Amino acid sequence: MSYVDEVYELVVAKNPAQPEFHQAVKEVLESLRVVIEADEEAYRKEALLERLTVPERIVQFRVPWVDDKGQVQVNNGFRVQFNSAIGPYKGGLRFHPSVNLGIIKFLGFEQIFKNSLTGLPIGGGKGGCDFDPKGKSDREVMAFCQSFMTELYRHIGADTDVPAGDIGVGGREIGFMFGQYKRIRNQYEGVLTGKGLTYGGSLARTEATGYGLLYLTEEMLKCNGKDIAGKTIAVSGAGNVAIYAIQKAQQLGAKPVTCSDSTGWIYDAEGIDVELLKEVKEVKRARLTEYAAARPSAEYHEKKAGEHGVWTVKCDIALPCATQNELDLEDAKALVANGCFAVAEGANMPTTLEATEYLQKNGVLFCPGKASNAGGVATSALEMSQNSERLSWTFEEVDSKLQQIMVNIFHNLDEASKKYGMEGDYVAGANIAGFLKVATAMKAQGVC
Ligand code: NDP
């Protein structure tokens, strides 16, 4: 059996009931097959793929806190420190009821390659908790965040592991966690990114993932003889990534016409009103029904099992920005039938393996999240640099660095896909380019 197949079987056997982790490993290993098989015995002797797929450290802990009724609640917290070959662990924290170890491992594994692709010195990690911030008071969220950090603080640090936000973790949660870290450690350091601007945050970090997604999409289109201006875009999600993707798409002259949350979706023929969307989601933390109520051109559709939501809308470009596995084979077929010619992932692994394959086979330009949503972590790394220098850069400085990083990422994966005979396969290009840097660093550092 080939080394790649052997390691994949091992991963499945040793990590039962973690389907998202298996899926992420399968996608990466399939892409690396051509690289590994060219020098199989050397990789096998070094057990490089086994080392790559086993996290350096997993921390799992209890998070007890008291709700507004005086009832004690208990949640499960995680931090997976996956790979530190090229820098301190870096990756977000997710607070969502669906969080479990397998999901954090899939996200941490993806993060290794994403961080490598940015060209910056950051290793891969991820964390989170099965806590649901929705419907909780600010005091409850603070009590939870303080308890979460009361355990997490001993495992992180500015030169060890620097978490950031993800689903359910925005400025409010980062602020509460930063305050608790500082209190316990008596140390003011850049231990988290995504901080507020008055206490060490970076301008443009809030916008970075969405903006970066559009910078990369624009470059991918340009290199394939297409222009983003005037194109209709279907976006899913209505959180941090989706909102700023919609905003930048409009600035580039495109027309995003959809967004969604976990209960329904919007089709707005006039184009999404991003200021209204921000008011509904960032300020009121309300449902999309409020957007529809305030906007005559908007149609609201309740989410129904078996229906395909935003992917049924006629569009040129699709940007899935909500969550994993939200775009399946049926959705991919609907997109192709409607003339969609490009998909770039804003979320992590939003497209199933079957859907990705279908899109690629049907000539759709497809960019995986580990490349197209890397703008968030790249700007987090820029926040770390500013914290180390004790300086703050202007919005324009950060934004122009972000733009350059996204353009470079696209060219790196494009070149890797060409070098290994898979021109236009940006999934393979991203996995190979991300892997080669990490593998070289791992080999140089000996068996560890
Ligand atoms: P947010 O919590 O800000 O927003 C998530 C959005 O997706 C919300 O609209 C939410 O709906 C919706 N959503 C979440 N889970 C589901 C679900 N199971 N079904 C349907 N809709 C869902 O998160 P972000 O925007 O930060 O993250 C979105 C994606 O982008 C994630 O995959 C994340 O890992 C990825 N990402 C984020 C980065 C960042 O910098 N924030 C960086 C790189 C990747 P509702 O409002 O109802 O909860």
Coordinates of C-alpha atoms and ligand atoms in Angstrom, one line a residue:
M1 CA 0.0 0.0 0.0
S2 CA 1.3 3.5 -0.7
Y3 CA 2.5 5.6 2.2
V4 CA -0.3 8.1 1.6
D5 CA -3.0 5.5 1.8
E6 CA -1.4 3.8 4.8
V7 CA -1.3 7.1 6.8
Y8 CA -4.9 7.9 5.8
E9 CA -6.1 4.5 7.1
L10 CA -4.1 5.0 10.3
V11 CA -5.7 8.4 10.8
V12 CA -9.2 7.0 10.4
A13 CA -8.5 4.0 12.7
K14 CA -6.9 6.1 15.4
N15 CA -9.4 8.9 15.4
P16 CA -12.8 7.3 15.3
A17 CA -16.0 9.4 15.0
Q18 CA -14.1 12.5 13.8
P19 CA -15.5 12.7 10.2
E20 CA -14.5 16.4 9.6
F21 CA -10.9 15.6 10.6
H22 CA -10.8 12.6 8.3
Q23 CA -12.2 14.8 5.5
A24 CA -9.6 17.5 5.9
V25 CA -6.7 14.9 6.1
K26 CA -8.0 13.1 3.0
E27 CA -8.1 16.3 0.9
V28 CA -4.6 17.3 1.9
L29 CA -3.0 13.8 1.5
E30 CA -4.6 13.3 -1.9
S31 CA -3.1 16.6 -3.1
L32 CA 0.3 15.6 -1.6
R33 CA 0.4 12.2 -3.3
V34 CA 2.5 13.4 -6.2
V35 CA 5.0 15.0 -3.9
I36 CA 5.3 12.1 -1.5
E37 CA 5.4 9.4 -4.1
A38 CA 8.4 11.1 -5.8
D39 CA 10.4 10.4 -2.6
E40 CA 8.3 7.9 -0.7
E41 CA 10.9 6.0 1.3
A42 CA 12.5 9.2 2.7
Y43 CA 9.1 10.5 3.9
R44 CA 8.2 7.1 5.3
K45 CA 11.5 6.7 7.2
E46 CA 11.0 10.1 8.8
A47 CA 7.4 9.3 9.6
L48 CA 6.7 12.8 8.3
L49 CA 3.0 12.2 7.5
E50 CA 2.3 10.5 10.8
R51 CA 4.0 13.5 12.6
L52 CA 2.0 15.9 10.5
T53 CA -1.4 14.3 11.3
V54 CA -0.8 13.9 15.1
P55 CA -1.1 17.2 17.0
E56 CA 1.9 18.2 19.1
R57 CA -0.5 18.7 22.1
I58 CA -4.2 18.6 22.9
V59 CA -5.6 20.3 25.9
Q60 CA -9.2 19.5 26.9
F61 CA -10.8 21.1 30.0
R62 CA -13.9 21.8 32.0
V63 CA -15.4 25.3 31.9
P64 CA -17.8 25.9 34.8
W65 CA -19.7 29.2 35.0
V66 CA -22.8 30.6 36.7
D67 CA -25.8 31.9 34.6
D68 CA -28.1 34.8 35.4
K69 CA -30.5 32.5 37.3
G70 CA -27.7 31.4 39.6
Q71 CA -27.5 28.0 37.9
V72 CA -24.0 26.4 37.4
Q73 CA -23.4 25.5 33.8
V74 CA -20.5 23.3 32.5
N75 CA -19.0 23.4 29.0
N76 CA -16.2 21.5 27.3
G77 CA -13.1 23.6 26.3
F78 CA -10.4 22.6 23.8
R79 CA -7.1 23.8 22.5
V80 CA -5.3 21.8 19.8
Q81 CA -1.6 22.8 19.3
F82 CA -1.1 21.1 16.1
N83 CA 2.2 22.1 14.6
S84 CA 4.9 24.7 15.6
A85 CA 7.5 23.9 12.9
I86 CA 7.4 27.4 11.5
G87 CA 6.3 29.6 14.4
P88 CA 4.1 29.8 17.6
Y89 CA 0.7 28.1 17.3
K90 CA -1.9 30.5 15.8
G91 CA -5.5 29.9 15.1
G92 CA -9.0 31.0 16.3
L93 CA -11.3 30.0 19.1
R94 CA -14.8 28.8 18.1
F95 CA -17.8 29.1 20.5
H96 CA -20.7 27.1 19.0
P97 CA -22.8 24.2 20.4
S98 CA -21.5 21.9 17.6
V99 CA -17.9 22.2 18.8
N100 CA -16.2 18.8 19.6
L101 CA -12.6 17.5 19.4
G102 CA -12.9 16.3 15.8
I103 CA -14.0 19.7 14.6
I104 CA -11.2 21.5 16.4
K105 CA -8.7 19.0 15.0
F106 CA -9.9 19.5 11.4
L107 CA -9.7 23.3 11.9
G108 CA -6.2 23.0 13.5
F109 CA -4.9 20.7 10.7
E110 CA -6.1 23.1 8.0
Q111 CA -4.6 26.0 9.9
I112 CA -1.0 24.5 9.5
F113 CA -1.2 24.9 5.7
K114 CA -3.1 28.2 5.7
N115 CA -0.5 29.8 8.1
S116 CA 2.3 28.5 6.0
L117 CA 0.8 30.0 2.8
T118 CA 0.7 33.5 4.3
G119 CA 4.5 33.5 4.2
L120 CA 4.5 34.6 7.9
P121 CA 6.2 32.7 10.8
I122 CA 3.1 31.2 12.4
G123 CA 2.4 27.5 13.3
G124 CA -1.1 25.9 13.3
G125 CA -3.5 25.6 16.2
K126 CA -7.2 25.9 17.0
G127 CA -9.5 25.9 20.0
G128 CA -13.0 26.4 21.2
C129 CA -15.9 25.3 23.3
D130 CA -19.4 23.9 22.9
F131 CA -20.7 27.1 24.5
D132 CA -23.4 29.1 22.6
P133 CA -23.1 32.8 23.1
K134 CA -26.5 33.3 21.3
G135 CA -29.2 34.4 23.7
K136 CA -26.8 35.0 26.6
S137 CA -26.5 38.3 28.5
D138 CA -23.2 40.2 28.4
R139 CA -22.6 39.2 32.0
E140 CA -23.1 35.5 31.2
V141 CA -20.7 35.8 28.2
M142 CA -18.2 37.5 30.5
A143 CA -18.5 34.8 33.2
F144 CA -18.0 32.1 30.6
C145 CA -15.0 33.8 29.0
Q146 CA -13.3 34.4 32.3
S147 CA -13.7 30.8 33.3
F148 CA -12.5 29.6 29.9
M149 CA -9.3 31.8 30.2
T150 CA -8.7 30.7 33.8
E151 CA -7.7 27.3 32.4
L152 CA -6.4 28.3 28.9
Y153 CA -3.9 31.0 30.2
R154 CA -1.4 28.3 31.3
H155 CA -1.1 26.9 27.8
I156 CA -0.7 30.1 25.7
G157 CA 1.5 33.2 25.5
A158 CA 2.8 35.7 23.0
D159 CA 5.7 33.4 21.9
T160 CA 3.9 30.1 22.5
D161 CA 0.3 30.2 21.2
V162 CA -1.7 33.2 20.2
P163 CA -5.5 32.5 19.7
A164 CA -7.9 34.7 17.8
G165 CA -11.7 34.8 17.1
D166 CA -13.8 32.4 14.9
I167 CA -17.5 31.5 14.9
G168 CA -19.1 33.0 18.0
V169 CA -15.9 34.8 19.1
G170 CA -15.7 38.5 18.2
G171 CA -14.5 41.7 19.8
R172 CA -16.6 41.3 22.9
E173 CA -15.4 37.8 23.7
I174 CA -11.7 38.6 22.9
G175 CA -11.9 41.6 25.3
F176 CA -13.3 39.5 28.2
M177 CA -10.6 36.8 27.7
F178 CA -7.8 39.3 27.3
G179 CA -8.8 41.1 30.5
Q180 CA -8.8 37.8 32.4
Y181 CA -5.4 36.7 31.0
K182 CA -3.8 40.0 32.0
R183 CA -5.3 39.7 35.5
I184 CA -4.0 36.2 36.1
R185 CA -0.5 36.7 34.5
N186 CA 0.1 40.3 35.5
Q187 CA 1.5 40.7 32.0
Y188 CA 0.4 43.0 29.1
E189 CA 1.3 41.0 26.0
G190 CA -0.1 40.2 22.6
V191 CA -1.5 36.9 23.7
L192 CA -4.7 37.2 21.6
T193 CA -5.4 38.9 18.3
G194 CA -8.6 40.5 17.2
K195 CA -8.3 42.9 20.2
G196 CA -10.0 46.3 20.4
L197 CA -8.2 49.3 19.0
T198 CA -7.8 50.9 22.4
Y199 CA -5.8 47.9 23.8
G200 CA -3.5 46.6 21.1
G201 CA -5.8 45.6 18.2
S202 CA -4.9 46.2 14.6
L203 CA -6.8 48.4 12.2
A204 CA -8.3 46.3 9.4
R205 CA -8.3 43.1 11.4
T206 CA -12.1 43.1 11.6
E207 CA -12.3 43.5 7.8
A208 CA -9.3 41.3 7.0
T209 CA -10.8 37.9 6.2
G210 CA -13.6 39.2 4.0
Y211 CA -11.4 41.8 2.3
G212 CA -8.7 39.2 1.8
L213 CA -11.2 36.8 0.2
L214 CA -12.1 39.4 -2.4
Y215 CA -8.4 40.4 -3.0
L216 CA -7.6 36.8 -3.8
T217 CA -10.8 36.2 -5.8
E218 CA -10.0 39.3 -7.9
E219 CA -6.5 38.1 -8.6
M220 CA -7.7 34.5 -9.5
L221 CA -10.2 36.0 -11.9
K222 CA -7.6 38.4 -13.4
C223 CA -5.2 35.6 -14.0
N224 CA -7.9 33.7 -15.8
G225 CA -8.9 36.6 -18.1
K226 CA -12.0 37.7 -16.1
D227 CA -13.0 40.8 -14.3
I228 CA -14.9 40.9 -11.0
A229 CA -16.6 44.3 -11.8
G230 CA -20.2 43.9 -12.7
K231 CA -20.5 40.3 -11.6
T232 CA -23.3 38.9 -9.4
I233 CA -22.2 37.1 -6.3
A234 CA -24.0 34.7 -4.0
V235 CA -22.7 34.9 -0.4
S236 CA -23.6 32.6 2.5
G237 CA -23.3 33.6 6.2
A238 CA -24.0 37.0 7.8
G239 CA -21.1 37.1 10.3
N240 CA -17.7 38.7 10.3
V241 CA -16.4 37.0 7.1
A242 CA -19.6 37.4 5.1
I243 CA -20.2 41.1 6.0
Y244 CA -16.7 42.3 5.0
A245 CA -16.7 40.1 1.9
I246 CA -19.9 41.8 0.8
Q247 CA -18.5 45.2 1.5
K248 CA -15.3 44.7 -0.4
A249 CA -17.2 43.0 -3.3
Q250 CA -19.2 46.2 -3.7
Q251 CA -16.1 48.4 -3.5
L252 CA -14.7 46.3 -6.4
G253 CA -17.9 46.9 -8.5
A254 CA -19.5 43.5 -8.0
K255 CA -23.1 42.9 -6.8
P256 CA -23.6 40.5 -3.9
V257 CA -27.3 39.6 -3.7
T258 CA -27.6 37.0 -0.9
C259 CA -26.6 36.3 2.7
S260 CA -27.8 33.8 5.3
D261 CA -27.7 32.8 8.9
S262 CA -28.5 29.6 10.7
T263 CA -32.3 30.1 10.4
G264 CA -32.8 31.6 7.0
W265 CA -31.5 33.5 4.0
I266 CA -32.0 36.7 2.0
Y267 CA -32.2 37.4 -1.7
D268 CA -31.9 41.1 -2.4
A269 CA -32.2 41.9 -6.1
E270 CA -30.9 45.4 -5.5
G271 CA -27.8 44.1 -3.9
I272 CA -27.2 43.6 -0.1
D273 CA -27.4 46.9 1.9
V274 CA -24.2 46.3 4.0
E275 CA -24.8 49.1 6.5
L276 CA -28.3 47.6 7.3
L277 CA -26.8 44.1 7.6
K278 CA -24.1 45.4 10.0
E279 CA -26.8 47.1 12.1
V280 CA -28.9 43.9 12.3
K281 CA -26.0 41.5 12.9
E282 CA -23.2 43.5 14.6
V283 CA -25.3 45.9 16.7
K284 CA -28.6 44.3 17.4
R285 CA -27.4 40.7 17.1
A286 CA -30.8 39.9 15.5
R287 CA -32.2 37.5 12.9
L288 CA -32.2 38.3 9.2
T289 CA -36.0 38.7 9.3
E290 CA -35.1 42.2 10.6
Y291 CA -33.1 42.9 7.5
A292 CA -36.1 41.9 5.3
A293 CA -38.5 44.0 7.3
A294 CA -36.4 47.1 6.8
R295 CA -35.7 46.5 3.1
P296 CA -38.5 46.3 0.5
S297 CA -36.3 44.8 -2.2
A298 CA -35.3 41.8 0.0
E299 CA -37.0 38.4 0.1
Y300 CA -36.6 36.3 3.3
H301 CA -36.6 32.5 3.0
E302 CA -36.8 30.3 6.1
K303 CA -34.1 27.6 6.1
K304 CA -35.7 24.2 5.3
A305 CA -34.1 20.8 5.4
G306 CA -33.3 19.5 2.0
E307 CA -33.4 22.9 0.3
H308 CA -30.4 24.6 -1.1
G309 CA -30.8 28.2 0.0
V310 CA -28.5 30.8 -1.5
W311 CA -26.9 28.4 -4.0
T312 CA -30.1 28.2 -6.0
V313 CA -29.8 31.9 -6.9
K314 CA -28.4 32.7 -10.4
C315 CA -24.8 34.1 -9.9
D316 CA -21.4 34.4 -11.5
I317 CA -19.4 33.8 -8.3
A318 CA -20.2 32.0 -5.1
L319 CA -18.5 32.8 -1.8
P320 CA -19.5 30.3 1.0
C321 CA -18.7 32.2 4.3
A322 CA -20.8 30.4 7.0
T323 CA -19.5 27.0 8.1
Q324 CA -18.1 23.6 7.2
N325 CA -19.9 21.4 4.6
E326 CA -22.6 24.0 3.8
L327 CA -22.1 23.5 0.0
D328 CA -22.8 19.9 -1.1
L329 CA -23.0 18.1 -4.4
E330 CA -26.6 19.2 -5.1
D331 CA -25.7 22.8 -4.4
A332 CA -22.6 22.5 -6.7
K333 CA -24.9 21.2 -9.5
A334 CA -27.3 24.1 -9.0
L335 CA -24.4 26.6 -9.2
V336 CA -23.0 25.1 -12.4
A337 CA -26.5 24.9 -14.0
N338 CA -26.9 28.6 -13.3
G339 CA -23.7 29.6 -14.9
C340 CA -21.5 30.2 -11.8
F341 CA -17.8 30.2 -13.0
A342 CA -15.9 30.8 -9.7
V343 CA -16.1 29.6 -6.1
A344 CA -13.8 30.9 -3.4
E345 CA -14.2 29.7 0.2
G346 CA -14.5 32.3 2.9
A347 CA -15.4 29.7 5.6
N348 CA -13.2 26.7 6.5
M349 CA -14.0 23.7 4.4
P350 CA -17.5 24.8 3.5
T351 CA -17.5 22.7 0.3
T352 CA -17.8 18.9 0.6
L353 CA -15.2 16.8 -1.2
E354 CA -17.8 15.6 -3.8
A355 CA -19.0 19.2 -4.5
T356 CA -15.4 20.4 -4.9
E357 CA -14.7 17.6 -7.4
Y358 CA -17.8 18.4 -9.3
L359 CA -17.1 22.1 -9.5
Q360 CA -13.5 21.5 -10.7
K361 CA -14.6 18.9 -13.3
N362 CA -17.1 21.4 -14.7
G363 CA -14.4 24.1 -15.2
V364 CA -15.4 26.3 -12.2
L365 CA -12.4 28.2 -10.8
F366 CA -12.2 26.9 -7.2
C367 CA -10.1 28.3 -4.4
P368 CA -9.9 26.5 -1.0
G369 CA -10.4 28.3 2.2
K370 CA -7.0 27.7 3.5
A371 CA -5.8 30.1 0.8
S372 CA -8.7 32.4 0.2
N373 CA -9.6 33.0 3.9
A374 CA -6.0 33.3 5.0
G375 CA -6.3 37.1 5.2
G376 CA -7.7 36.9 8.7
V377 CA -4.8 35.0 10.2
A378 CA -2.3 37.0 8.1
T379 CA -3.6 40.2 9.6
S380 CA -3.5 38.6 13.1
A381 CA 0.2 38.0 12.5
L382 CA 0.5 41.7 11.5
E383 CA -1.2 42.5 14.8
M384 CA 1.4 40.4 16.6
S385 CA 4.2 42.4 14.8
Q386 CA 2.6 45.7 15.9
N387 CA 2.3 44.4 19.5
S388 CA 6.0 43.4 19.5
E389 CA 7.1 46.8 18.2
R390 CA 4.6 48.6 20.5
L391 CA 3.4 50.6 17.4
S392 CA 0.2 50.8 15.5
W393 CA 0.1 51.0 11.7
T394 CA -2.5 52.9 9.7
F395 CA -5.5 51.2 8.1
E396 CA -4.0 51.8 4.7
E397 CA -0.6 50.2 5.7
V398 CA -2.3 47.1 7.0
D399 CA -4.7 46.9 4.2
S400 CA -2.0 47.2 1.5
K401 CA 0.1 44.5 3.2
L402 CA -3.0 42.3 3.3
Q403 CA -3.6 42.8 -0.4
Q404 CA 0.0 42.0 -1.2
I405 CA -0.2 38.8 0.9
M406 CA -3.4 37.6 -0.8
V407 CA -1.9 38.2 -4.3
N408 CA 1.3 36.4 -3.3
I409 CA -0.8 33.4 -1.9
F410 CA -2.6 33.1 -5.2
H411 CA 0.6 33.1 -7.2
N412 CA 2.3 30.6 -4.9
L413 CA -0.5 28.1 -5.3
D414 CA -0.9 28.7 -9.0
E415 CA 2.8 28.1 -9.5
A416 CA 2.8 25.0 -7.3
S417 CA -0.2 23.6 -9.3
K418 CA 1.8 24.2 -12.5
K419 CA 5.0 22.8 -11.2
Y420 CA 3.4 19.5 -10.2
G421 CA 1.5 19.1 -13.5
M422 CA -2.0 20.1 -12.1
E423 CA -2.5 23.5 -13.6
G424 CA -5.7 25.2 -12.4
D425 CA -6.1 22.8 -9.5
Y426 CA -5.8 25.4 -6.8
V427 CA -6.7 22.8 -4.0
A428 CA -3.6 20.8 -4.9
G429 CA -1.5 24.0 -5.4
A430 CA -2.5 25.3 -1.9
N431 CA -1.9 22.0 -0.1
I432 CA 1.5 21.4 -1.8
A433 CA 2.8 25.0 -1.4
G434 CA 1.7 25.0 2.3
F435 CA 3.1 21.6 3.0
L436 CA 6.6 22.1 1.4
K437 CA 7.6 24.9 3.8
V438 CA 6.3 23.1 6.9
A439 CA 8.0 19.8 5.8
T440 CA 11.3 21.4 5.2
A441 CA 11.2 23.1 8.6
M442 CA 10.2 19.8 10.3
K443 CA 13.1 17.9 8.7
A444 CA 15.6 20.7 9.7
Q445 CA 14.5 20.5 13.3
G446 CA 15.1 16.7 13.6
V447 CA 12.7 14.2 15.2
C448 CA 10.4 16.2 17.4
Ligands
NDP1 P1 -19.5 34.5 12.8 O1 -19.8 33.8 14.0 O2 -19.2 35.9 12.8 O3 -20.6 34.2 11.6 C1 -20.9 32.9 11.2 C2 -22.1 33.0 10.3 O4 -22.4 31.7 9.8 C3 -23.4 33.5 11.0 O5 -24.2 34.2 10.1 C4 -24.0 32.2 11.4 O6 -25.4 32.3 11.6 C5 -23.7 31.3 10.3 N1 -23.6 29.9 10.7 C6 -22.8 29.4 11.7 N2 -23.0 28.1 11.8 C7 -23.9 27.8 11.0 C8 -24.6 26.6 10.7 N3 -24.3 25.4 11.3 N4 -25.5 26.6 9.7 C9 -25.9 27.8 9.1 N5 -25.3 28.9 9.3 C10 -24.3 28.9 10.3 O7 -18.2 33.6 12.2 P2 -17.1 34.1 11.1 O8 -17.8 34.9 10.1 O9 -16.0 34.6 11.9 O10 -16.7 32.7 10.5 C11 -17.4 32.1 9.4 C12 -16.5 31.0 8.8 O11 -15.2 31.6 8.4 C13 -16.1 29.9 9.7 O12 -15.9 28.7 9.0 C14 -14.7 30.3 10.2 O13 -14.0 29.2 10.7 C15 -14.2 30.9 9.0 N6 -13.1 31.9 9.2 C16 -13.2 33.0 10.0 C17 -12.1 33.8 10.1 C18 -12.3 35.1 10.9 O14 -11.3 35.9 10.8 N7 -13.4 35.4 11.5 C19 -10.8 33.6 9.5 C20 -10.8 32.4 8.6 C21 -11.9 31.6 8.5 P3 -26.0 32.8 13.0 O15 -25.9 34.3 12.9 O16 -27.4 32.4 12.9 O17 -25.2 32.2 14.1

